[in-house]
XYZ file of C-alpha atoms in Angstrom:
647
model
C 104.692 122.310 85.721
C 105.317 122.132 89.408
C 101.720 121.922 90.125
C 101.493 118.981 87.891
C 104.217 117.332 89.459
C 102.862 117.729 92.708
C 99.528 117.257 91.976
C 99.393 113.613 91.783
C 101.159 110.518 93.517
C 104.508 109.170 92.037
C 102.384 106.117 91.390
C 100.408 108.025 89.102
C 103.652 109.519 87.747
C 104.938 106.264 87.163
C 102.163 104.871 85.503
C 101.469 107.939 83.169
C 104.904 107.644 81.448
C 106.794 110.136 79.162
C 105.539 113.106 77.580
C 107.092 113.790 74.068
C 107.861 116.975 72.103
C 105.495 118.500 70.195
C 106.727 117.121 66.779
C 105.925 113.785 67.963
C 102.188 114.741 69.217
C 100.699 116.613 66.276
C 97.083 116.361 67.987
C 98.314 118.510 70.656
C 99.475 122.254 69.569
C 99.520 123.943 72.739
C 101.199 123.438 76.248
C 103.388 120.394 75.443
C 105.739 119.160 77.945
C 108.671 117.454 76.199
C 111.034 115.042 77.240
C 109.708 114.604 80.741
C 109.286 111.044 82.073
C 106.577 112.091 84.754
C 104.989 115.315 84.057
C 102.076 115.146 81.934
C 99.589 117.605 80.811
C 96.760 115.816 82.665
C 93.823 118.253 81.842
C 92.580 117.714 85.336
C 91.035 120.113 87.730
C 92.006 118.472 90.736
C 95.770 117.454 90.068
C 97.275 117.384 93.560
C 94.302 116.531 95.700
C 94.571 113.592 98.001
C 92.009 111.671 95.902
C 94.415 111.660 92.907
C 96.955 109.398 94.968
C 96.269 106.357 93.048
C 95.654 108.093 89.876
C 96.873 106.630 86.950
C 97.318 109.299 83.993
C 97.897 107.922 80.330
C 100.505 109.992 79.011
C 100.496 112.061 75.803
C 103.267 109.641 74.016
C 100.871 106.709 75.353
C 97.824 108.598 73.688
C 100.109 108.952 70.558
C 101.168 105.490 70.282
C 97.534 104.450 70.521
C 96.198 106.482 67.912
C 96.028 104.183 65.159
C 95.580 101.087 67.507
C 93.042 100.277 70.555
C 92.340 100.397 74.251
C 95.098 97.660 74.644
C 97.556 99.925 72.974
C 96.026 102.760 74.940
C 96.924 101.364 78.711
C 99.998 98.881 77.446
C 102.184 101.035 80.014
C 99.890 100.625 82.830
C 100.234 97.012 84.502
C 97.347 97.505 86.714
C 95.173 98.313 83.973
C 94.518 95.251 81.923
C 92.663 94.969 78.518
C 91.710 91.586 77.044
C 89.726 90.731 74.254
C 91.855 90.793 70.886
C 89.447 92.680 68.938
C 88.171 96.128 69.818
C 84.455 95.106 69.864
C 85.223 92.648 72.553
C 87.865 94.289 74.496
C 87.097 94.756 78.232
C 89.191 96.776 80.559
C 90.083 95.626 84.454
C 91.503 98.150 86.925
C 93.057 96.571 89.788
C 91.607 93.396 88.788
C 87.776 94.864 88.560
C 85.740 94.807 85.354
C 85.316 98.647 84.509
C 81.695 97.915 84.472
C 82.228 98.615 88.292
C 83.651 102.125 88.052
C 81.964 105.300 87.012
C 82.954 105.983 83.422
C 82.689 109.070 81.560
C 83.334 110.720 78.372
C 83.248 114.269 78.261
C 81.604 114.139 81.725
C 78.717 112.101 80.173
C 77.958 108.958 82.308
C 78.886 105.655 79.960
C 78.686 102.062 81.295
C 75.932 101.000 78.948
C 76.206 97.384 79.684
C 75.528 95.414 76.780
C 75.920 91.616 75.757
C 78.401 90.175 77.704
C 80.830 88.958 74.927
C 81.417 92.467 73.494
C 82.295 95.519 75.127
C 80.214 98.195 76.889
C 82.927 101.198 76.780
C 84.781 100.557 73.076
C 86.379 104.137 72.239
C 88.608 105.184 69.493
C 91.946 106.194 71.116
C 92.495 108.626 68.171
C 89.776 111.093 69.376
C 91.089 111.580 73.050
C 93.048 113.879 74.433
C 93.075 112.836 78.194
C 92.614 109.482 80.139
C 92.748 108.870 83.565
C 91.904 105.886 85.967
C 91.123 106.742 89.651
C 91.140 103.511 91.281
C 89.606 102.587 94.592
C 88.265 105.355 96.698
C 86.585 107.615 94.109
C 85.505 111.361 95.062
C 81.752 111.864 95.774
C 81.816 114.145 92.489
C 83.069 111.180 90.248
C 79.223 110.420 89.898
C 76.746 107.421 91.089
C 77.810 103.836 91.806
C 81.690 104.274 91.629
C 81.954 101.139 93.269
C 85.688 100.733 92.689
C 86.690 104.006 91.262
C 86.318 105.999 87.988
C 87.550 106.161 84.524
C 87.784 109.426 82.814
C 87.725 110.020 78.804
C 88.353 113.715 77.586
C 87.812 114.079 73.596
C 90.133 116.458 71.621
C 89.330 120.205 71.346
C 90.071 122.907 68.443
C 92.365 124.122 70.592
C 94.406 121.339 71.189
C 94.658 121.150 67.294
C 95.360 124.548 66.399
C 98.640 126.562 66.536
C 98.970 129.822 68.426
C 97.588 132.396 65.991
C 96.179 130.223 63.515
C 92.445 129.705 62.948
C 92.529 126.865 60.616
C 94.366 123.563 60.936
C 94.312 120.104 61.263
C 96.298 116.739 60.978
C 96.018 113.442 58.962
C 97.066 110.043 60.384
C 97.839 106.859 57.937
C 99.030 103.506 58.838
C 99.415 100.025 57.440
C 100.149 97.091 59.484
C 100.936 93.937 57.645
C 99.429 91.120 59.964
C 95.715 91.359 58.724
C 96.865 93.868 56.312
C 95.053 96.561 58.044
C 94.802 100.298 56.637
C 93.693 102.787 59.069
C 93.195 106.498 57.955
C 92.232 109.552 59.856
C 91.506 113.135 59.348
C 90.995 116.141 62.061
C 89.998 119.508 60.845
C 89.350 122.534 63.128
C 88.765 126.213 63.080
C 87.826 129.298 64.973
C 86.520 132.639 64.473
C 85.790 135.219 67.236
C 84.294 133.190 70.117
C 83.050 130.042 68.013
C 85.172 127.133 67.271
C 84.646 123.887 65.661
C 86.288 120.534 65.027
C 85.717 117.031 62.935
C 87.208 114.007 63.103
C 86.618 110.961 60.890
C 88.701 107.589 60.956
C 88.210 104.392 59.329
C 90.288 100.993 59.936
C 89.733 98.122 57.456
C 91.618 94.878 57.373
C 91.662 90.948 57.006
C 91.925 88.509 60.004
C 95.184 88.416 61.594
C 97.496 85.862 62.051
C 98.458 84.506 66.033
C 102.014 83.776 67.110
C 101.206 80.119 66.033
C 100.737 80.880 62.503
C 96.858 80.487 62.547
C 94.847 82.798 60.859
C 92.107 83.558 63.526
C 88.828 84.281 61.495
C 86.695 86.855 62.667
C 89.346 89.560 63.528
C 89.386 91.764 60.524
C 89.167 95.357 61.319
C 86.460 97.034 60.104
C 85.702 100.057 62.270
C 84.513 103.868 61.832
C 84.506 106.643 64.064
C 83.354 110.310 63.802
C 83.519 113.349 66.471
C 81.945 116.677 65.852
C 82.545 119.648 68.334
C 80.991 123.115 68.302
C 81.763 125.714 70.827
C 81.268 129.219 71.887
C 83.243 131.263 74.355
C 82.230 134.911 75.233
C 84.839 137.458 76.506
C 84.101 136.985 80.142
C 84.791 133.092 79.778
C 81.351 131.627 79.376
C 81.446 128.753 77.405
C 79.058 126.543 75.728
C 80.249 123.217 73.746
C 78.272 120.854 71.970
C 79.778 117.385 71.282
C 78.686 114.321 69.145
C 80.596 111.052 68.783
C 79.747 107.798 66.867
C 81.954 104.442 66.793
C 80.676 101.829 64.572
C 81.897 98.148 64.028
C 79.793 95.747 61.657
C 81.880 92.582 60.437
C 81.723 89.085 61.004
C 83.112 87.809 64.432
C 83.489 84.673 66.424
C 79.893 83.450 67.187
C 80.862 84.524 70.969
C 82.942 87.594 70.045
C 85.400 87.405 73.044
C 85.958 83.392 72.702
C 87.998 81.638 70.162
C 85.725 78.344 70.664
C 83.838 76.864 73.300
C 85.120 73.150 72.963
C 82.252 70.441 73.224
C 79.877 72.891 73.589
C 76.277 72.943 71.689
C 76.785 73.152 67.991
C 77.221 77.037 66.658
C 78.313 78.699 63.568
C 82.058 79.569 63.832
C 81.193 83.130 62.805
C 78.009 85.516 63.130
C 77.788 89.499 62.039
C 77.790 91.738 64.842
C 76.626 95.295 63.872
C 77.881 97.364 66.926
C 77.584 100.853 67.608
C 78.155 103.536 70.295
C 77.233 106.914 70.694
C 77.814 109.914 73.000
C 76.295 113.152 72.965
C 77.152 116.035 75.384
C 76.248 119.744 76.160
C 78.426 121.507 78.499
C 78.522 124.651 80.110
C 81.140 126.179 82.321
C 83.176 129.579 82.921
C 86.705 129.090 82.104
C 87.368 132.430 83.940
C 85.548 131.124 86.995
C 86.854 131.475 90.612
C 85.707 132.840 94.151
C 82.464 131.550 95.403
C 80.707 130.950 92.057
C 81.873 128.785 89.537
C 79.418 126.812 87.947
C 79.437 123.900 85.668
C 76.226 122.049 83.681
C 76.503 118.796 81.579
C 73.733 117.399 79.733
C 74.243 114.031 78.104
C 73.288 110.963 76.129
C 75.301 107.814 75.664
C 74.029 104.433 74.267
C 75.476 101.060 73.174
C 73.797 98.791 70.473
C 74.490 95.319 69.597
C 72.633 93.741 66.798
C 72.929 90.259 65.507
C 71.127 89.432 62.506
C 72.131 86.031 61.807
C 70.865 83.298 62.472
C 68.045 84.996 63.853
C 67.590 88.936 64.340
C 68.310 90.132 67.718
C 69.320 93.366 69.523
C 70.102 94.883 72.509
C 70.120 98.590 73.290
C 71.280 100.327 76.433
C 71.374 103.912 76.918
C 71.787 106.679 79.681
C 70.525 110.043 79.680
C 72.289 112.168 82.192
C 72.545 115.535 83.602
C 74.918 116.981 86.396
C 74.944 120.714 88.097
C 77.461 121.789 90.304
C 79.503 124.462 91.616
C 83.159 124.876 92.842
C 83.606 126.830 95.807
C 87.198 128.379 95.956
C 88.389 128.953 99.302
C 91.590 130.634 100.480
C 95.033 129.092 99.270
C 93.884 126.689 96.873
C 91.132 124.945 99.150
C 88.063 123.749 97.111
C 84.347 122.163 97.799
C 82.453 120.970 95.033
C 78.883 120.573 95.590
C 75.927 119.598 93.008
C 73.456 117.478 91.864
C 73.490 114.618 89.374
C 70.511 112.645 87.722
C 70.489 109.599 85.326
C 67.953 107.621 83.132
C 69.019 104.014 81.984
C 67.481 101.913 79.765
C 68.294 98.517 78.458
C 66.135 96.816 76.117
C 66.462 93.320 74.171
C 64.335 92.137 71.328
C 64.371 89.367 68.650
C 61.591 88.003 66.449
C 59.549 86.460 69.309
C 60.491 88.572 72.443
C 60.951 92.017 73.994
C 62.592 92.724 77.317
C 63.159 95.923 78.989
C 64.634 97.265 82.353
C 64.820 100.824 83.529
C 66.504 102.755 86.452
C 66.460 106.263 87.444
C 68.690 108.064 90.210
C 69.175 111.251 91.506
C 72.105 112.240 93.459
C 73.289 115.073 95.766
C 76.973 115.325 96.494
C 79.663 117.561 98.111
C 83.641 116.658 98.037
C 86.169 119.120 99.926
C 89.864 119.142 98.760
C 91.884 120.833 101.350
C 95.618 121.514 102.297
C 95.749 122.420 105.964
C 99.435 122.454 106.062
C 102.178 122.219 103.556
C 102.628 118.451 104.170
C 99.117 117.225 104.675
C 96.617 117.079 101.827
C 93.296 115.921 102.736
C 89.737 115.113 100.663
C 86.555 113.863 102.150
C 83.249 113.862 100.538
C 79.509 112.330 100.830
C 76.783 112.030 98.239
C 73.263 110.665 98.947
C 71.733 108.666 96.153
C 67.869 107.666 95.426
C 67.124 104.968 93.118
C 64.056 103.721 91.427
C 63.727 100.586 89.408
C 61.559 99.081 86.983
C 62.046 95.409 86.010
C 59.925 92.725 83.816
C 56.896 91.239 85.106
C 55.836 94.999 86.280
C 58.334 94.741 89.235
C 59.047 98.457 90.754
C 61.601 98.970 93.495
C 63.041 101.693 95.294
C 66.409 101.879 97.068
C 68.580 104.792 98.513
C 71.948 104.999 100.363
C 74.700 107.321 101.546
C 78.232 107.279 100.046
C 81.390 108.304 101.898
C 85.072 108.663 101.013
C 88.159 109.901 102.734
C 91.826 110.472 101.446
C 95.179 111.806 102.970
C 98.673 112.298 101.946
C 101.380 113.190 104.310
C 104.521 114.417 102.876
C 106.976 113.045 105.585
C 110.150 114.638 103.900
C 110.604 116.117 100.623
C 111.579 112.681 99.310
C 108.889 110.369 101.158
C 105.168 110.581 100.934
C 102.564 108.376 102.576
C 98.821 108.219 101.666
C 95.575 106.416 102.410
C 92.263 106.148 101.045
C 88.751 104.873 102.258
C 85.273 104.601 100.694
C 82.071 103.115 101.164
C 79.652 103.559 98.029
C 76.158 102.688 97.390
C 75.678 100.609 94.206
C 71.924 100.218 93.737
C 70.369 97.865 91.640
C 72.089 97.229 88.095
C 70.663 96.755 84.897
C 71.223 93.312 83.983
C 72.959 92.246 80.437
C 70.399 92.449 78.188
C 71.138 89.313 76.258
C 70.487 87.662 79.603
C 66.946 88.899 79.753
C 65.285 85.390 78.765
C 66.247 84.426 82.107
C 63.963 86.883 83.693
C 60.861 84.650 84.179
C 62.784 82.692 86.830
C 64.191 86.056 88.565
C 63.028 86.963 91.945
C 63.528 90.750 91.736
C 62.059 91.185 95.309
C 64.735 89.195 96.855
C 67.539 91.645 94.925
C 69.202 93.951 97.327
C 71.003 96.903 96.609
C 74.691 96.786 96.283
C 77.551 98.194 98.424
C 81.235 98.281 98.209
C 84.304 99.147 100.370
C 87.589 100.366 98.952
C 90.647 100.673 100.947
C 94.385 101.803 99.596
C 97.773 102.362 101.291
C 100.532 103.754 99.654
C 104.004 105.152 99.648
C 105.798 107.360 97.177
C 109.531 108.115 97.287
C 111.670 110.477 94.855
C 115.690 110.942 94.695
C 116.465 112.792 91.812
C 115.536 111.301 88.728
C 114.643 108.172 90.511
C 110.971 107.584 91.463
C 109.323 104.565 93.126
C 106.000 103.837 94.589
C 103.631 101.543 95.605
C 100.415 100.472 97.315
C 98.054 97.865 98.546
C 94.341 98.008 97.540
C 91.481 96.060 98.503
C 87.722 96.232 96.757
C 84.917 94.276 98.206
C 81.456 94.376 96.855
C 78.767 92.967 98.642
C 75.024 92.189 97.208
C 76.337 92.703 93.546
C 73.593 91.764 90.978
C 74.741 88.677 89.062
C 72.499 86.789 86.626
C 69.153 86.693 88.729
C 70.623 86.896 92.231
C 73.258 88.768 94.372
C 76.896 87.853 94.872
C 80.144 88.804 97.044
C 83.161 90.228 95.131
C 86.469 90.785 96.315
C 89.745 92.017 94.361
C 92.684 92.481 96.457
C 96.679 92.872 95.672
C 99.458 95.229 95.438
C 101.002 97.832 92.713
C 104.765 98.822 92.288
C 106.482 101.185 90.178
C 109.923 102.719 89.270
C 110.803 105.130 86.845
C 114.208 106.872 85.854
C 114.163 109.793 83.399
C 116.941 111.685 81.912
C 117.568 114.549 79.408
C 116.464 112.443 76.443
C 114.777 109.813 77.840
C 113.031 107.309 80.343
C 112.707 104.087 81.673
C 109.775 102.723 83.346
C 108.842 99.617 84.881
C 105.052 98.924 86.571
C 103.835 95.628 88.218
C 100.614 94.542 89.537
C 99.491 91.537 91.673
C 95.746 90.912 92.001
C 93.601 88.003 93.170
C 89.724 87.896 92.800
C 87.080 86.175 94.855
C 83.404 85.378 94.598
C 80.983 84.698 97.691
C 84.758 83.921 99.617
C 86.130 81.710 96.929
C 88.844 82.202 94.485
C 87.298 82.846 91.176
C 87.637 82.016 87.626
C 86.622 84.085 84.758
C 83.506 82.638 84.511
C 82.470 83.036 88.047
C 83.499 86.573 88.050
C 82.255 87.597 84.399
C 81.291 91.526 84.558
C 82.872 91.808 88.021
C 86.548 91.000 87.463
C 89.060 88.555 86.312
C 91.786 86.591 87.806
C 95.012 88.471 86.588
C 97.761 87.164 88.901
C 100.935 89.446 88.310
C 101.708 91.535 85.424
C 104.465 93.601 84.588
C 105.281 96.277 82.030
C 108.214 97.856 81.198
C 108.947 100.740 78.584
C 112.181 102.655 77.339
C 112.360 105.069 75.304
C 115.356 107.553 74.065
C 115.520 110.386 71.899
C 118.498 110.272 69.406
C 119.558 113.766 68.194
C 116.741 116.118 67.134
C 115.135 113.973 64.491
C 114.880 110.387 66.144
C 113.080 108.518 68.717
C 113.796 104.788 69.457
C 112.016 102.535 72.201
C 110.600 99.502 73.002
C 108.121 97.704 75.755
C 107.711 94.668 77.371
C 104.296 93.054 78.282
C 104.646 89.983 80.655
C 102.453 87.779 82.762
C 103.750 85.311 85.344
C 102.233 81.907 85.664
C 99.341 81.904 87.952
C 98.078 79.391 89.903
C 95.429 80.826 92.657
C 92.240 80.250 90.083
C 89.064 78.719 91.197
C 88.399 75.152 91.945
C 86.266 74.927 88.743
C 89.301 76.301 86.820
C 91.430 73.233 85.368
C 94.172 75.204 83.720
C 97.492 77.036 85.331
C 97.544 80.132 83.559
C 100.997 80.042 81.851
C 102.716 83.165 81.678
C 104.253 85.158 78.455
C 106.641 87.599 77.475
C 105.866 90.042 74.343
C 108.377 92.598 73.291
C 107.470 95.468 70.842
C 110.093 98.128 69.575
C 109.631 101.496 67.507
C 111.407 104.255 65.714
C 109.994 107.640 64.741
C 111.709 110.105 62.658
C 110.807 113.887 62.185
C 112.536 115.292 58.904
C 114.463 118.480 59.702
C 113.197 119.956 56.518
C 109.653 118.732 57.161
C 109.029 119.481 61.028
C 105.294 118.697 60.859
C 105.502 115.469 59.445
C 106.289 112.457 61.629
C 107.172 108.671 60.228
C 107.039 105.942 62.912
C 108.035 102.150 62.109
C 107.204 99.390 64.909
C 107.326 95.899 65.360
C 104.556 94.383 67.781
C 105.143 90.859 69.230
C 108.668 91.038 67.991
C 109.262 87.148 68.865
C 106.069 86.285 67.341
C 104.530 84.880 70.690
C 101.351 82.774 70.938
C 99.413 83.879 73.488
C 96.025 85.291 74.971
C 96.146 88.473 77.320
C 95.649 87.535 80.634
C 92.577 89.760 80.926
C 91.199 87.740 77.869
C 88.233 85.819 79.327
C 88.399 81.824 79.315
C 91.754 81.017 79.472
C 91.544 79.041 82.813
C 89.326 76.586 81.255
C 90.204 73.438 79.163
C 86.548 73.732 77.630
C 87.386 77.371 76.131
C 89.975 78.339 73.497
C 90.503 81.844 74.378
C 90.868 84.513 71.882
C 94.710 84.525 70.666
C 96.399 87.731 70.397
C 98.052 88.905 66.946
C 101.444 87.524 65.900
C 104.422 89.500 64.751
C 103.143 92.687 63.428
C 105.241 95.171 61.129
C 103.757 98.717 61.235
C 104.121 101.809 59.694
C 102.692 105.282 60.095
C 102.646 108.887 58.618
C 101.358 111.900 60.746
C 101.043 115.594 59.128
C 100.037 118.412 60.710
C 99.074 121.636 58.827
């Protein structure tokens, strides 16, 4: 526990939230940490390193809350991570105002960010199959992967060991839920087993429903839930700790959506149908080797992976965009004295993006080879430093027979210093080679006008400066951040992008509960001018000031009560082309959980989302800053009940 507490900054702790007892986390059977508002089971080998100073961990409680929800539920307690889009297929994530497309994203160590149609998400995922999530904003370490322009986001899926209780070789859990707004039902089943050194896990989930009502009482067509997800894992671990793991995941959403899935309507635009069918799929395959007993100067890890995003729109004419990444990573951790480490290795990828319809076919590909090394050291008790370097060589093939080669170095450095037992100061900086990114495949129709030869490789600079303070059960933290990208690839040309701002957080914990407040303020620019959501699409969003507040209290041994506030302030710092001041909103959510004394493996939960039935579009949803766009509204008041059993 002490290692986890000191292993990350207080801001990370403030963002992470409360862990809950094993009874309220039936998906996690081992090593639960109960009723502590800061310490979480982070599944992070480098928790405590200086490069984790700004890391934001999603807690077990937040993961549990989101198991029957979506990405917005997953990150609801972290003000600096905003999720817009209203429906899972269109949800996009912004970290410190930067679109997650510009971060290194992995699932089970496999590279993601398969850029697809700009009206849908490139990184949809089912929170129900996750055991750990973290966001490393800003200066990412060299071993986070190539092109980590504004940091990294890491998703880890659940293992058999997380499901099975000690001494048992078979078990699982079931989840059932129903929400009245949209009449959405969700059912999930997880089964796991082990025998000898072998273990396996299977997970299935389905969510079906109807179109939901907004806070104004209007039924928003094209929002019905229709998602299926699956996860299969097989692993073998020998007596000496050699572990081989094969994992396969698929997520599918096939339903009628808004014509532009992330937009309510374009006012005065060209005539289009209100709805059209979106058949979307996301897949991830991984094969991993590492030694769970590794140490000393030989502690290797090997990851082979494949990830893919597919968008098929059969009406009114067939069109399909597919983006995939084949990747591999080989690294070794050199364990020096006193917990100091150096990680060094090689990673490669091959990215492909294609578009086809009844008349056209387009394709872009990119290959990259990277060498990296990252040192994490603690020279003295109060001082922690982390620094790294990577070199990348990229080849790019575009339309019209274009071939290009790009290369560059990336460097990072982070430091944290405990001035006193209560006060810690920290800072981080990075310069990152971004190469040439593949374009949105539904924009390939523009390629006859593109001049590939004029495109330059992108580069970013990241700066953070922060402080954390602990006084008993009170924890305070804050940081300034700045991300600048130069020569980032937009539709057919290069642009410069910037996001700057600050984050604040405070949490207070007591024996049976906690209260937490996080606040984020960000401002984005494109080519030196304030930007709206159109100008910054795929790079960032004008989020302004966002606040998240959560409180939770255990009552007796069987009840847990809590609530949250999602709040955005009025925002006027938008682009000259944006013609609306973004109005603020306040959304209140409450819940109650009950574990029957005679059935300790059963958990009942009742909640009310958007208690006061506010009519609003999330600040991270595209287009709310234009009178010509009707932004996607979030669901109005929703009563939801869920039942979780563990066996």
